[in-house]
Amino acid sequence: MAVSRYARRPVALAVALMLGVLLLPFIANLLSGSTLIRITKLPNSIYAEVDGARLDIPAATLDQSQANKLTLPSSSAELRVGSQSSSAYWQPAQGNPFVQLGQFSEWLQKLRPMPEWTGARLESSSGEYTLHGGRTPASMTLATADGNGYEFVIQPEKRSISWWRLEESQAVEQLASASYRPSGLASLGDMIAELLLIFQAAALFALAALGISVLLRWLPGRGEAPVVASQAPGPLRRWLSRPYQPAIALFLGATVLTAAVCLSVLDGIPHVQDDVAYIFQGKIFALGKSAVPIPPGPEFFQNGFILMFDGRWFTKYPPGFPLMLVPGLWAGIPWLINPLSAGVSLALIYATGLHMYGRHVAVWAALIGLLSPWVLFMSGSYMSHPTTMMWVALFIYCLVRMRDSPAPTQNLSTLRTRRLFLLWPLLGGFAMGMAFITREWTALGIGVGAALWALGDILLSHKLWRRKVLRYALVVAGFAPPLLFLLYENRQLTGDWFRFAQDLVGSYDAPGFGPGHGDATIGHTPAMGVYNTLVYLRTLATLFDGWPAPLALAPLLLGLFAWTHDKKRQHLYWDLLLWLGWAGLVGAYFLWWSSTTIFGPRYWYEGTPFLLLMAGRGMDLLGTLVAPRLKGAWRLQARWLVPGILFAFLSLYNLTQALPYQVSQYRDYNDISAAALRSTEKAALKSALVFVELDPARSNRDYGKVFFANDPLLKGNIVYARDLGAARNRGLVALFPGRTPYWLPLNGPPQPGVGK
């Protein structure tokens, strides 16, 4: 085993790691971003300004006589910071027999640097206040001696500012709220601080590994027990040595676990409007059509992201995921498609790790993925990300197989070698093409990273560059069939080969900067790109592997340095593929305006194969830190033992603390449950037209929770329509002769009639 020169100096390495553990939090606190808040108090108004956003106390709620007595905040009692537990990324302890593990996690989370007010400059009618750091809410009060007045609250994690009314020093009513846009420098400072804290956790892991190696050296035999050459390997090692059995087990395990999450936690129904659209388009494809005619009374069937254009009814999203749903819809089990995708993905990740780095990395990458809350909940949903991840995992696997099947120097004279020469690039290109017609921007970002890696591969190939150019050309050829299908769909839906369905709703969903990109007038900006990346990073730390947030991403960071323990740098070739693919995805969504986190940082989900393999590299590095300092049998076992101890302890936390908490958070997610569908099923309605009562503030949510059950041609046993009032509802009944009208209230079973 090749070992870096640093591993041969355990004392120097231990001292460096200890300094990192102790000093990095202080450095992180120094580098955290700062936010400037300005409070202005005028005779007839009081308002706050944060990064260009202004929020006034509404005039109707401003008590003028009281306002004249208020003074600007000037003391620590008036400038307050919330506790760590008020952070959006806080993971509370769960009350079960393992509550001590949750309390340990809470203690770790409280070690994070706290935000603080670092300065105030008061003038006659205004004051400027600086908040350093941004992980918890902070507030300032303008109150009289009896504690009555107003409180200004800023929540940097959510870009939220608000005014509250105070009574006896307690906030009792929100008066106004708005969002603001953090400066790019503040977000960048917070991101650097976050990364430094991950460095601290990685240093702590490495230090623990060195400590375990010292303990092992003092065990009986001082780690010098001889290895018996004829000793038969244990059953687990024999099983792992078989290339396909672990992959099949991972496929089955991931499918079962994610299916259980889908059915038991998420009710097997869509919880996001995107999902409703995917199912609807899948049903259209299942009919052998690209679109269906607009229904009679179209206003009764309007729903978010489902378009009515030029006499056709279809969704705005690319066709890849709805196409994948078709077999599940035909079989009556569409909920199983994403769990199957998760199973295939983890099997491919294991197989890829086996070819790239060997059994150790493959096992750790797969095990982390198998228990990841991020994987379990996202793949238990109807989102399009899991199938895209599967295609990306297949693409990476094909790139790996392209390198060794056949080998670059192998003669192509036999039929088998020619087939293999063609198979892997064509299949890899097809996989990336399917990823593209499922989530175009994701595939483009990953594709750019992979293309840069391929270009380097060609340039460093010397005499073999022509053969490699041909193979990468075959990847492009494999990409063509899905692309042609997408162009055909464009022609069918919009009338133009190059006009996408999502273009029909405007340019707000297009990547880039400036007006027209995003839902705000100013549009997307680089500063918001930095903030969005910070949100994704912090969310990833809470859901990636279910470990306590300060420790969760440490294996990933260790994986970035695993090449330093490879004297010949033989694995750096594959490391570069992982780094560039991941960087391409992150860079792509730096240009994307939305920072929505559904089931985790969803825009990064397709990069899970890259992350898991890097994390597997990091876990294996912990073993290689220990093994060179041992001899004999201990040296062989330590590479499994050290990361195994760490994984077992933190996975116990995940299973007893993180996962139960996520279950509580995602049950009835978005206030959507299967109750409405179950009530209509229980009523055993026949040939019914059901008008669905809607909350005006969330009409798409209330209609979407049953709309997806409609047949696209509205020929099913039950047709669900919007409740637009009894008078208008009667008009729709006339358009559906032979159907009995019912009204479905927000809560409760359907009732005969057309509603109120």
Tab-separated table of N, CA and C in Angstrom, residues 54-192:
chain	number	residue	atom	x	y	z
A	54	ARG	N	-36.736	47.590	1.920
A	54	ARG	CA	-37.310	48.447	2.973
A	54	ARG	C	-38.628	47.838	3.450
A	55	LEU	N	-38.814	47.854	4.774
A	55	LEU	CA	-40.040	47.342	5.364
A	55	LEU	C	-40.526	48.323	6.423
A	56	ASP	N	-41.733	48.878	6.199
A	56	ASP	CA	-42.340	49.838	7.124
A	56	ASP	C	-43.286	49.135	8.084
A	57	ILE	N	-43.410	49.705	9.277
A	57	ILE	CA	-44.526	49.321	10.137
A	57	ILE	C	-45.773	49.917	9.512
A	58	PRO	N	-46.788	49.117	9.180
A	58	PRO	CA	-47.980	49.669	8.511
A	58	PRO	C	-48.562	50.844	9.302
A	59	ALA	N	-48.910	51.880	8.561
A	59	ALA	CA	-49.422	53.088	9.221
A	59	ALA	C	-50.653	52.794	10.073
A	60	ALA	N	-51.479	51.852	9.611
A	60	ALA	CA	-52.712	51.554	10.347
A	60	ALA	C	-52.437	50.925	11.701
A	61	THR	N	-51.267	50.346	11.865
A	61	THR	CA	-50.947	49.683	13.139
A	61	THR	C	-49.983	50.497	13.986
A	62	LEU	N	-49.545	51.640	13.480
A	62	LEU	CA	-48.568	52.454	14.201
A	62	LEU	C	-49.279	53.341	15.211
A	63	ASP	N	-49.021	53.123	16.481
A	63	ASP	CA	-49.587	53.935	17.564
A	63	ASP	C	-48.728	55.188	17.681
A	64	GLN	N	-49.241	56.305	17.192
A	64	GLN	CA	-48.448	57.515	17.104
A	64	GLN	C	-48.007	58.026	18.471
A	65	SER	N	-48.909	57.975	19.438
A	65	SER	CA	-48.535	58.469	20.767
A	65	SER	C	-47.465	57.580	21.391
A	66	GLN	N	-47.554	56.306	21.142
A	66	GLN	CA	-46.540	55.396	21.666
A	66	GLN	C	-45.235	55.534	20.900
A	67	ALA	N	-45.331	55.738	19.578
A	67	ALA	CA	-44.135	55.827	18.743
A	67	ALA	C	-43.240	56.979	19.159
A	68	ASN	N	-43.850	58.094	19.619
A	68	ASN	CA	-43.054	59.247	20.029
A	68	ASN	C	-42.190	58.943	21.250
A	69	LYS	N	-42.576	57.927	22.027
A	69	LYS	CA	-41.830	57.582	23.238
A	69	LYS	C	-40.742	56.548	22.970
A	70	LEU	N	-40.738	55.957	21.785
A	70	LEU	CA	-39.783	54.891	21.486
A	70	LEU	C	-38.400	55.456	21.202
A	71	THR	N	-37.394	54.702	21.590
A	71	THR	CA	-36.017	55.077	21.282
A	71	THR	C	-35.368	53.982	20.460
A	72	LEU	N	-34.384	54.358	19.673
A	72	LEU	CA	-33.679	53.380	18.852
A	72	LEU	C	-32.891	52.412	19.738
A	73	PRO	N	-32.759	51.151	19.325
A	73	PRO	CA	-32.013	50.176	20.131
A	73	PRO	C	-30.570	50.625	20.353
A	74	SER	N	-30.083	50.435	21.565
A	74	SER	CA	-28.715	50.861	21.860
A	74	SER	C	-28.011	49.949	22.855
A	75	SER	N	-28.712	48.976	23.429
A	75	SER	CA	-28.104	48.116	24.441
A	75	SER	C	-28.253	46.658	24.039
A	76	SER	N	-27.517	45.803	24.743
A	76	SER	CA	-27.579	44.370	24.452
A	76	SER	C	-28.957	43.802	24.728
A	77	ALA	N	-29.698	44.414	25.655
A	77	ALA	CA	-31.044	43.937	25.944
A	77	ALA	C	-31.985	44.185	24.776
A	78	GLU	N	-31.656	45.168	23.953
A	78	GLU	CA	-32.508	45.513	22.810
A	78	GLU	C	-32.014	44.879	21.512
A	79	LEU	N	-30.818	44.333	21.510
A	79	LEU	CA	-30.245	43.656	20.347
A	79	LEU	C	-30.033	42.203	20.736
A	80	ARG	N	-30.868	41.336	20.209
A	80	ARG	CA	-30.874	39.950	20.668
A	80	ARG	C	-30.611	38.983	19.515
A	81	VAL	N	-30.099	37.808	19.855
A	81	VAL	CA	-29.834	36.741	18.887
A	81	VAL	C	-30.506	35.479	19.385
A	82	GLY	N	-31.180	34.752	18.480
A	82	GLY	CA	-31.862	33.526	18.860
A	82	GLY	C	-30.886	32.419	19.219
A	83	SER	N	-31.400	31.384	19.839
A	83	SER	CA	-30.572	30.237	20.205
A	83	SER	C	-30.269	29.399	18.971
A	84	GLN	N	-29.275	28.513	19.088
A	84	GLN	CA	-28.946	27.637	17.964
A	84	GLN	C	-30.146	26.803	17.543
A	85	SER	N	-31.007	26.454	18.504
A	85	SER	CA	-32.155	25.604	18.172
A	85	SER	C	-33.196	26.316	17.322
A	86	SER	N	-33.036	27.637	17.138
A	86	SER	CA	-33.971	28.356	16.264
A	86	SER	C	-33.495	28.374	14.818
A	87	SER	N	-32.357	27.715	14.548
A	87	SER	CA	-31.863	27.625	13.180
A	87	SER	C	-32.751	26.717	12.350
A	88	ALA	N	-32.904	27.040	11.087
A	88	ALA	CA	-33.697	26.203	10.180
A	88	ALA	C	-33.056	24.838	9.980
A	89	TYR	N	-31.771	24.709	10.311
A	89	TYR	CA	-31.051	23.466	10.077
A	89	TYR	C	-30.792	22.698	11.377
A	90	TRP	N	-31.488	23.065	12.427
A	90	TRP	CA	-31.320	22.401	13.717
A	90	TRP	C	-31.964	21.021	13.686
A	91	GLN	N	-31.273	20.032	14.240
A	91	GLN	CA	-31.798	18.675	14.349
A	91	GLN	C	-32.024	18.377	15.832
A	92	PRO	N	-33.260	18.399	16.318
A	92	PRO	CA	-33.509	18.182	17.747
A	92	PRO	C	-33.411	16.708	18.130
A	93	ALA	N	-33.115	16.472	19.401
A	93	ALA	CA	-33.067	15.102	19.918
A	93	ALA	C	-34.465	14.504	19.912
A	94	GLN	N	-34.537	13.218	19.600
A	94	GLN	CA	-35.804	12.499	19.580
A	94	GLN	C	-35.939	11.675	20.861
A	95	GLY	N	-37.120	11.745	21.459
A	95	GLY	CA	-37.347	11.051	22.718
A	95	GLY	C	-37.563	9.563	22.540
A	96	ASN	N	-36.498	8.801	22.519
A	96	ASN	CA	-36.588	7.345	22.440
A	96	ASN	C	-35.436	6.766	23.255
A	97	PRO	N	-35.278	5.454	23.327
A	97	PRO	CA	-34.195	4.894	24.149
A	97	PRO	C	-32.802	5.399	23.797
A	98	PHE	N	-32.638	6.004	22.620
A	98	PHE	CA	-31.330	6.511	22.211
A	98	PHE	C	-31.277	8.037	22.258
A	99	VAL	N	-32.058	8.631	23.138
A	99	VAL	CA	-32.128	10.088	23.221
A	99	VAL	C	-30.759	10.697	23.526
A	100	GLN	N	-29.875	9.931	24.204
A	100	GLN	CA	-28.550	10.468	24.510
A	100	GLN	C	-27.770	10.783	23.237
A	101	LEU	N	-27.997	9.991	22.177
A	101	LEU	CA	-27.340	10.292	20.898
A	101	LEU	C	-27.836	11.622	20.347
A	102	GLY	N	-29.134	11.871	20.478
A	102	GLY	CA	-29.673	13.155	20.037
A	102	GLY	C	-29.132	14.304	20.858
A	103	GLN	N	-28.971	14.089	22.147
A	103	GLN	CA	-28.416	15.136	23.005
A	103	GLN	C	-26.951	15.391	22.671
A	104	PHE	N	-26.230	14.327	22.308
A	104	PHE	CA	-24.850	14.501	21.850
A	104	PHE	C	-24.815	15.358	20.583
A	105	SER	N	-25.744	15.095	19.666
A	105	SER	CA	-25.820	15.895	18.442
A	105	SER	C	-26.151	17.354	18.761
A	106	GLU	N	-27.071	17.579	19.675
A	106	GLU	CA	-27.411	18.954	20.050
A	106	GLU	C	-26.187	19.669	20.620
A	107	TRP	N	-25.418	18.954	21.442
A	107	TRP	CA	-24.206	19.550	22.000
A	107	TRP	C	-23.230	19.929	20.885
A	108	LEU	N	-23.074	19.049	19.890
A	108	LEU	CA	-22.195	19.357	18.767
A	108	LEU	C	-22.681	20.586	17.997
A	109	GLN	N	-23.992	20.646	17.790
A	109	GLN	CA	-24.537	21.764	17.026
A	109	GLN	C	-24.374	23.087	17.771
A	110	LYS	N	-24.414	23.031	19.095
A	110	LYS	CA	-24.262	24.261	19.873
A	110	LYS	C	-22.832	24.783	19.863
A	111	LEU	N	-21.890	23.953	19.421
A	111	LEU	CA	-20.502	24.398	19.326
A	111	LEU	C	-20.268	25.308	18.123
A	112	ARG	N	-21.238	25.380	17.231
A	112	ARG	CA	-21.078	26.236	16.058
A	112	ARG	C	-21.013	27.694	16.509
A	113	PRO	N	-20.218	28.534	15.848
A	113	PRO	CA	-20.149	29.950	16.224
A	113	PRO	C	-21.525	30.617	16.131
A	114	MET	N	-21.858	31.409	17.128
A	114	MET	CA	-23.142	32.106	17.167
A	114	MET	C	-23.051	33.451	16.465
A	115	PRO	N	-24.140	33.893	15.810
A	115	PRO	CA	-24.170	35.266	15.286
A	115	PRO	C	-24.086	36.266	16.441
A	116	GLU	N	-23.682	37.464	16.141
A	116	GLU	CA	-23.607	38.496	17.175
A	116	GLU	C	-23.746	39.880	16.547
A	117	TRP	N	-24.302	40.788	17.347
A	117	TRP	CA	-24.339	42.186	16.951
A	117	TRP	C	-22.970	42.778	17.247
A	118	THR	N	-22.322	43.347	16.223
A	118	THR	CA	-20.935	43.783	16.405
A	118	THR	C	-20.767	45.293	16.412
A	119	GLY	N	-21.821	46.034	16.209
A	119	GLY	CA	-21.637	47.482	16.232
A	119	GLY	C	-22.924	48.221	15.965
A	120	ALA	N	-23.014	49.410	16.464
A	120	ALA	CA	-24.189	50.259	16.237
A	120	ALA	C	-23.724	51.706	16.122
A	121	ARG	N	-24.336	52.417	15.182
A	121	ARG	CA	-24.031	53.843	15.009
A	121	ARG	C	-25.349	54.594	14.999
A	122	LEU	N	-25.568	55.397	16.030
A	122	LEU	CA	-26.843	56.089	16.198
A	122	LEU	C	-26.754	57.527	15.726
A	123	GLU	N	-27.818	57.966	15.052
A	123	GLU	CA	-27.973	59.359	14.660
A	123	GLU	C	-29.282	59.867	15.255
A	124	SER	N	-29.679	61.063	14.902
A	124	SER	CA	-30.868	61.654	15.528
A	124	SER	C	-32.135	60.870	15.239
A	125	SER	N	-32.304	60.406	14.010
A	125	SER	CA	-33.541	59.710	13.660
A	125	SER	C	-33.311	58.312	13.114
A	126	SER	N	-32.075	57.836	13.094
A	126	SER	CA	-31.805	56.510	12.539
A	126	SER	C	-30.609	55.874	13.226
A	127	GLY	N	-30.489	54.585	13.024
A	127	GLY	CA	-29.356	53.848	13.568
A	127	GLY	C	-28.940	52.746	12.621
A	128	GLU	N	-27.649	52.473	12.580
A	128	GLU	CA	-27.123	51.394	11.750
A	128	GLU	C	-26.548	50.319	12.658
A	129	TYR	N	-26.923	49.056	12.375
A	129	TYR	CA	-26.539	47.940	13.224
A	129	TYR	C	-25.972	46.835	12.339
A	130	THR	N	-24.909	46.201	12.805
A	130	THR	CA	-24.259	45.149	12.035
A	130	THR	C	-24.450	43.803	12.732
A	131	LEU	N	-25.018	42.856	11.993
A	131	LEU	CA	-25.178	41.491	12.484
A	131	LEU	C	-24.111	40.633	11.828
A	132	HIS	N	-23.249	40.046	12.641
A	132	HIS	CA	-22.155	39.216	12.125
A	132	HIS	C	-22.552	37.746	12.221
A	133	GLY	N	-22.483	37.038	11.098
A	133	GLY	CA	-22.920	35.640	11.060
A	133	GLY	C	-24.398	35.570	10.744
A	134	GLY	N	-24.856	34.427	10.295
A	134	GLY	CA	-26.255	34.353	9.868
A	134	GLY	C	-26.848	32.973	9.912
A	135	ARG	N	-26.784	32.287	11.054
A	135	ARG	CA	-27.388	30.958	11.132
A	135	ARG	C	-28.652	30.930	11.974
A	136	THR	N	-28.958	31.980	12.715
A	136	THR	CA	-30.164	31.984	13.541
A	136	THR	C	-30.850	33.337	13.413
A	137	PRO	N	-32.134	33.420	13.744
A	137	PRO	CA	-32.819	34.719	13.734
A	137	PRO	C	-32.205	35.670	14.756
A	138	ALA	N	-32.289	36.946	14.458
A	138	ALA	CA	-31.847	37.994	15.379
A	138	ALA	C	-32.909	39.091	15.376
A	139	SER	N	-32.919	39.886	16.419
A	139	SER	CA	-33.979	40.904	16.510
A	139	SER	C	-33.480	42.130	17.242
A	140	MET	N	-34.216	43.215	17.090
A	140	MET	CA	-33.989	44.446	17.842
A	140	MET	C	-35.343	45.020	18.223
A	141	THR	N	-35.412	45.628	19.388
A	141	THR	CA	-36.692	46.117	19.904
A	141	THR	C	-36.677	47.629	20.041
A	142	LEU	N	-37.821	48.207	19.754
A	142	LEU	CA	-38.100	49.620	20.021
A	142	LEU	C	-39.277	49.619	20.983
A	143	ALA	N	-39.000	49.779	22.256
A	143	ALA	CA	-40.046	49.607	23.258
A	143	ALA	C	-39.974	50.694	24.321
A	144	THR	N	-41.116	50.916	24.959
A	144	THR	CA	-41.185	51.833	26.087
A	144	THR	C	-40.740	51.093	27.350
A	145	ALA	N	-40.740	51.813	28.466
A	145	ALA	CA	-40.267	51.218	29.719
A	145	ALA	C	-41.107	50.027	30.151
A	146	ASP	N	-42.386	50.004	29.774
A	146	ASP	CA	-43.248	48.883	30.173
A	146	ASP	C	-43.179	47.703	29.203
A	147	GLY	N	-42.271	47.757	28.218
A	147	GLY	CA	-42.080	46.631	27.307
A	147	GLY	C	-43.023	46.603	26.134
A	148	ASN	N	-43.777	47.670	25.884
A	148	ASN	CA	-44.670	47.729	24.730
A	148	ASN	C	-43.987	48.470	23.588
A	149	GLY	N	-44.271	48.064	22.379
A	149	GLY	CA	-43.668	48.714	21.224
A	149	GLY	C	-43.590	47.775	20.043
A	150	TYR	N	-42.389	47.712	19.394
A	150	TYR	CA	-42.247	46.942	18.168
A	150	TYR	C	-40.911	46.197	18.180
A	151	GLU	N	-40.881	45.107	17.448
A	151	GLU	CA	-39.658	44.319	17.320
A	151	GLU	C	-39.407	44.042	15.844
A	152	PHE	N	-38.167	44.276	15.432
A	152	PHE	CA	-37.758	43.962	14.070
A	152	PHE	C	-36.974	42.656	14.107
A	153	VAL	N	-37.375	41.690	13.284
A	153	VAL	CA	-36.754	40.357	13.269
A	153	VAL	C	-36.155	40.102	11.894
A	154	ILE	N	-34.917	39.631	11.875
A	154	ILE	CA	-34.262	39.232	10.623
A	154	ILE	C	-33.885	37.759	10.730
A	155	GLN	N	-34.204	37.003	9.687
A	155	GLN	CA	-33.864	35.578	9.611
A	155	GLN	C	-32.973	35.359	8.392
A	156	PRO	N	-31.648	35.484	8.565
A	156	PRO	CA	-30.740	35.382	7.411
A	156	PRO	C	-30.846	34.058	6.667
A	157	GLU	N	-31.145	32.969	7.373
A	157	GLU	CA	-31.242	31.669	6.700
A	157	GLU	C	-32.398	31.625	5.710
A	158	LYS	N	-33.412	32.481	5.927
A	158	LYS	CA	-34.590	32.473	5.059
A	158	LYS	C	-34.738	33.765	4.258
A	159	ARG	N	-33.779	34.682	4.372
A	159	ARG	CA	-33.853	35.987	3.698
A	159	ARG	C	-35.118	36.744	4.115
A	160	SER	N	-35.526	36.592	5.343
A	160	SER	CA	-36.810	37.135	5.790
A	160	SER	C	-36.607	38.259	6.793
A	161	ILE	N	-37.406	39.329	6.668
A	161	ILE	CA	-37.450	40.405	7.656
A	161	ILE	C	-38.913	40.653	8.001
A	162	SER	N	-39.153	41.060	9.242
A	162	SER	CA	-40.537	41.267	9.676
A	162	SER	C	-40.586	42.225	10.856
A	163	TRP	N	-41.751	42.886	10.994
A	163	TRP	CA	-42.055	43.726	12.151
A	163	TRP	C	-43.119	43.030	12.984
A	164	TRP	N	-42.941	43.064	14.304
A	164	TRP	CA	-43.889	42.465	15.234
A	164	TRP	C	-44.311	43.493	16.280
A	165	ARG	N	-45.510	43.350	16.784
A	165	ARG	CA	-45.984	44.185	17.889
A	165	ARG	C	-45.608	43.527	19.207
A	166	LEU	N	-45.078	44.340	20.114
A	166	LEU	CA	-44.660	43.852	21.429
A	166	LEU	C	-45.670	44.253	22.496
A	167	GLU	N	-45.942	43.339	23.372
A	167	GLU	CA	-46.718	43.629	24.575
A	167	GLU	C	-45.992	43.009	25.752
A	168	GLU	N	-45.576	43.854	26.687
A	168	GLU	CA	-44.828	43.400	27.858
A	168	GLU	C	-43.614	42.562	27.434
A	169	SER	N	-42.903	43.098	26.446
A	169	SER	CA	-41.651	42.517	25.920
A	169	SER	C	-41.841	41.196	25.186
A	170	GLN	N	-43.079	40.831	24.848
A	170	GLN	CA	-43.357	39.605	24.117
A	170	GLN	C	-43.945	39.934	22.745
A	171	ALA	N	-43.412	39.290	21.687
A	171	ALA	CA	-43.963	39.475	20.341
A	171	ALA	C	-45.304	38.763	20.253
A	172	VAL	N	-46.363	39.501	19.922
A	172	VAL	CA	-47.704	38.923	19.941
A	172	VAL	C	-48.368	38.911	18.568
A	173	GLU	N	-47.904	39.731	17.645
A	173	GLU	CA	-48.577	39.802	16.337
A	173	GLU	C	-47.603	40.290	15.276
A	174	GLN	N	-47.557	39.559	14.139
A	174	GLN	CA	-46.739	40.022	13.027
A	174	GLN	C	-47.494	41.088	12.252
A	175	LEU	N	-46.831	42.218	12.034
A	175	LEU	CA	-47.471	43.350	11.364
A	175	LEU	C	-47.123	43.424	9.884
A	176	ALA	N	-45.935	43.046	9.510
A	176	ALA	CA	-45.509	43.110	8.108
A	176	ALA	C	-44.288	42.225	7.931
A	177	SER	N	-44.112	41.702	6.728
A	177	SER	CA	-42.944	40.872	6.438
A	177	SER	C	-42.543	41.038	4.985
A	178	ALA	N	-41.312	40.715	4.688
A	178	ALA	CA	-40.794	40.809	3.320
A	178	ALA	C	-39.532	39.963	3.240
A	179	SER	N	-39.043	39.774	2.029
A	179	SER	CA	-37.767	39.094	1.833
A	179	SER	C	-36.741	40.108	1.352
A	180	TYR	N	-35.495	39.807	1.602
A	180	TYR	CA	-34.420	40.687	1.145
A	180	TYR	C	-33.372	39.856	0.432
A	181	ARG	N	-32.467	40.523	-0.251
A	181	ARG	CA	-31.417	39.830	-0.997
A	181	ARG	C	-30.077	40.081	-0.321
A	182	PRO	N	-29.514	39.054	0.319
A	182	PRO	CA	-28.225	39.258	0.995
A	182	PRO	C	-27.143	39.659	-0.002
A	183	SER	N	-26.179	40.418	0.475
A	183	SER	CA	-25.064	40.777	-0.392
A	183	SER	C	-24.240	39.531	-0.701
A	184	GLY	N	-23.600	39.540	-1.847
A	184	GLY	CA	-22.783	38.404	-2.237
A	184	GLY	C	-21.629	38.172	-1.272
A	185	LEU	N	-21.039	39.262	-0.741
A	185	LEU	CA	-19.914	39.118	0.177
A	185	LEU	C	-20.350	38.469	1.489
A	186	ALA	N	-21.542	38.849	1.991
A	186	ALA	CA	-22.027	38.244	3.232
A	186	ALA	C	-22.263	36.745	3.044
A	187	SER	N	-22.894	36.373	1.929
A	187	SER	CA	-23.152	34.950	1.679
A	187	SER	C	-21.856	34.190	1.459
A	188	LEU	N	-20.898	34.824	0.765
A	188	LEU	CA	-19.618	34.163	0.527
A	188	LEU	C	-18.871	33.947	1.841
A	189	GLY	N	-18.921	34.937	2.728
A	189	GLY	CA	-18.291	34.774	4.029
A	189	GLY	C	-18.915	33.645	4.819
A	190	ASP	N	-20.255	33.568	4.799
A	190	ASP	CA	-20.936	32.477	5.504
A	190	ASP	C	-20.591	31.123	4.895
A	191	MET	N	-20.432	31.082	3.569
A	191	MET	CA	-20.109	29.812	2.922
A	191	MET	C	-18.694	29.358	3.291
A	192	ILE	N	-17.749	30.292	3.300
A	192	ILE	CA	-16.383	29.942	3.696
A	192	ILE	C	-16.370	29.449	5.135
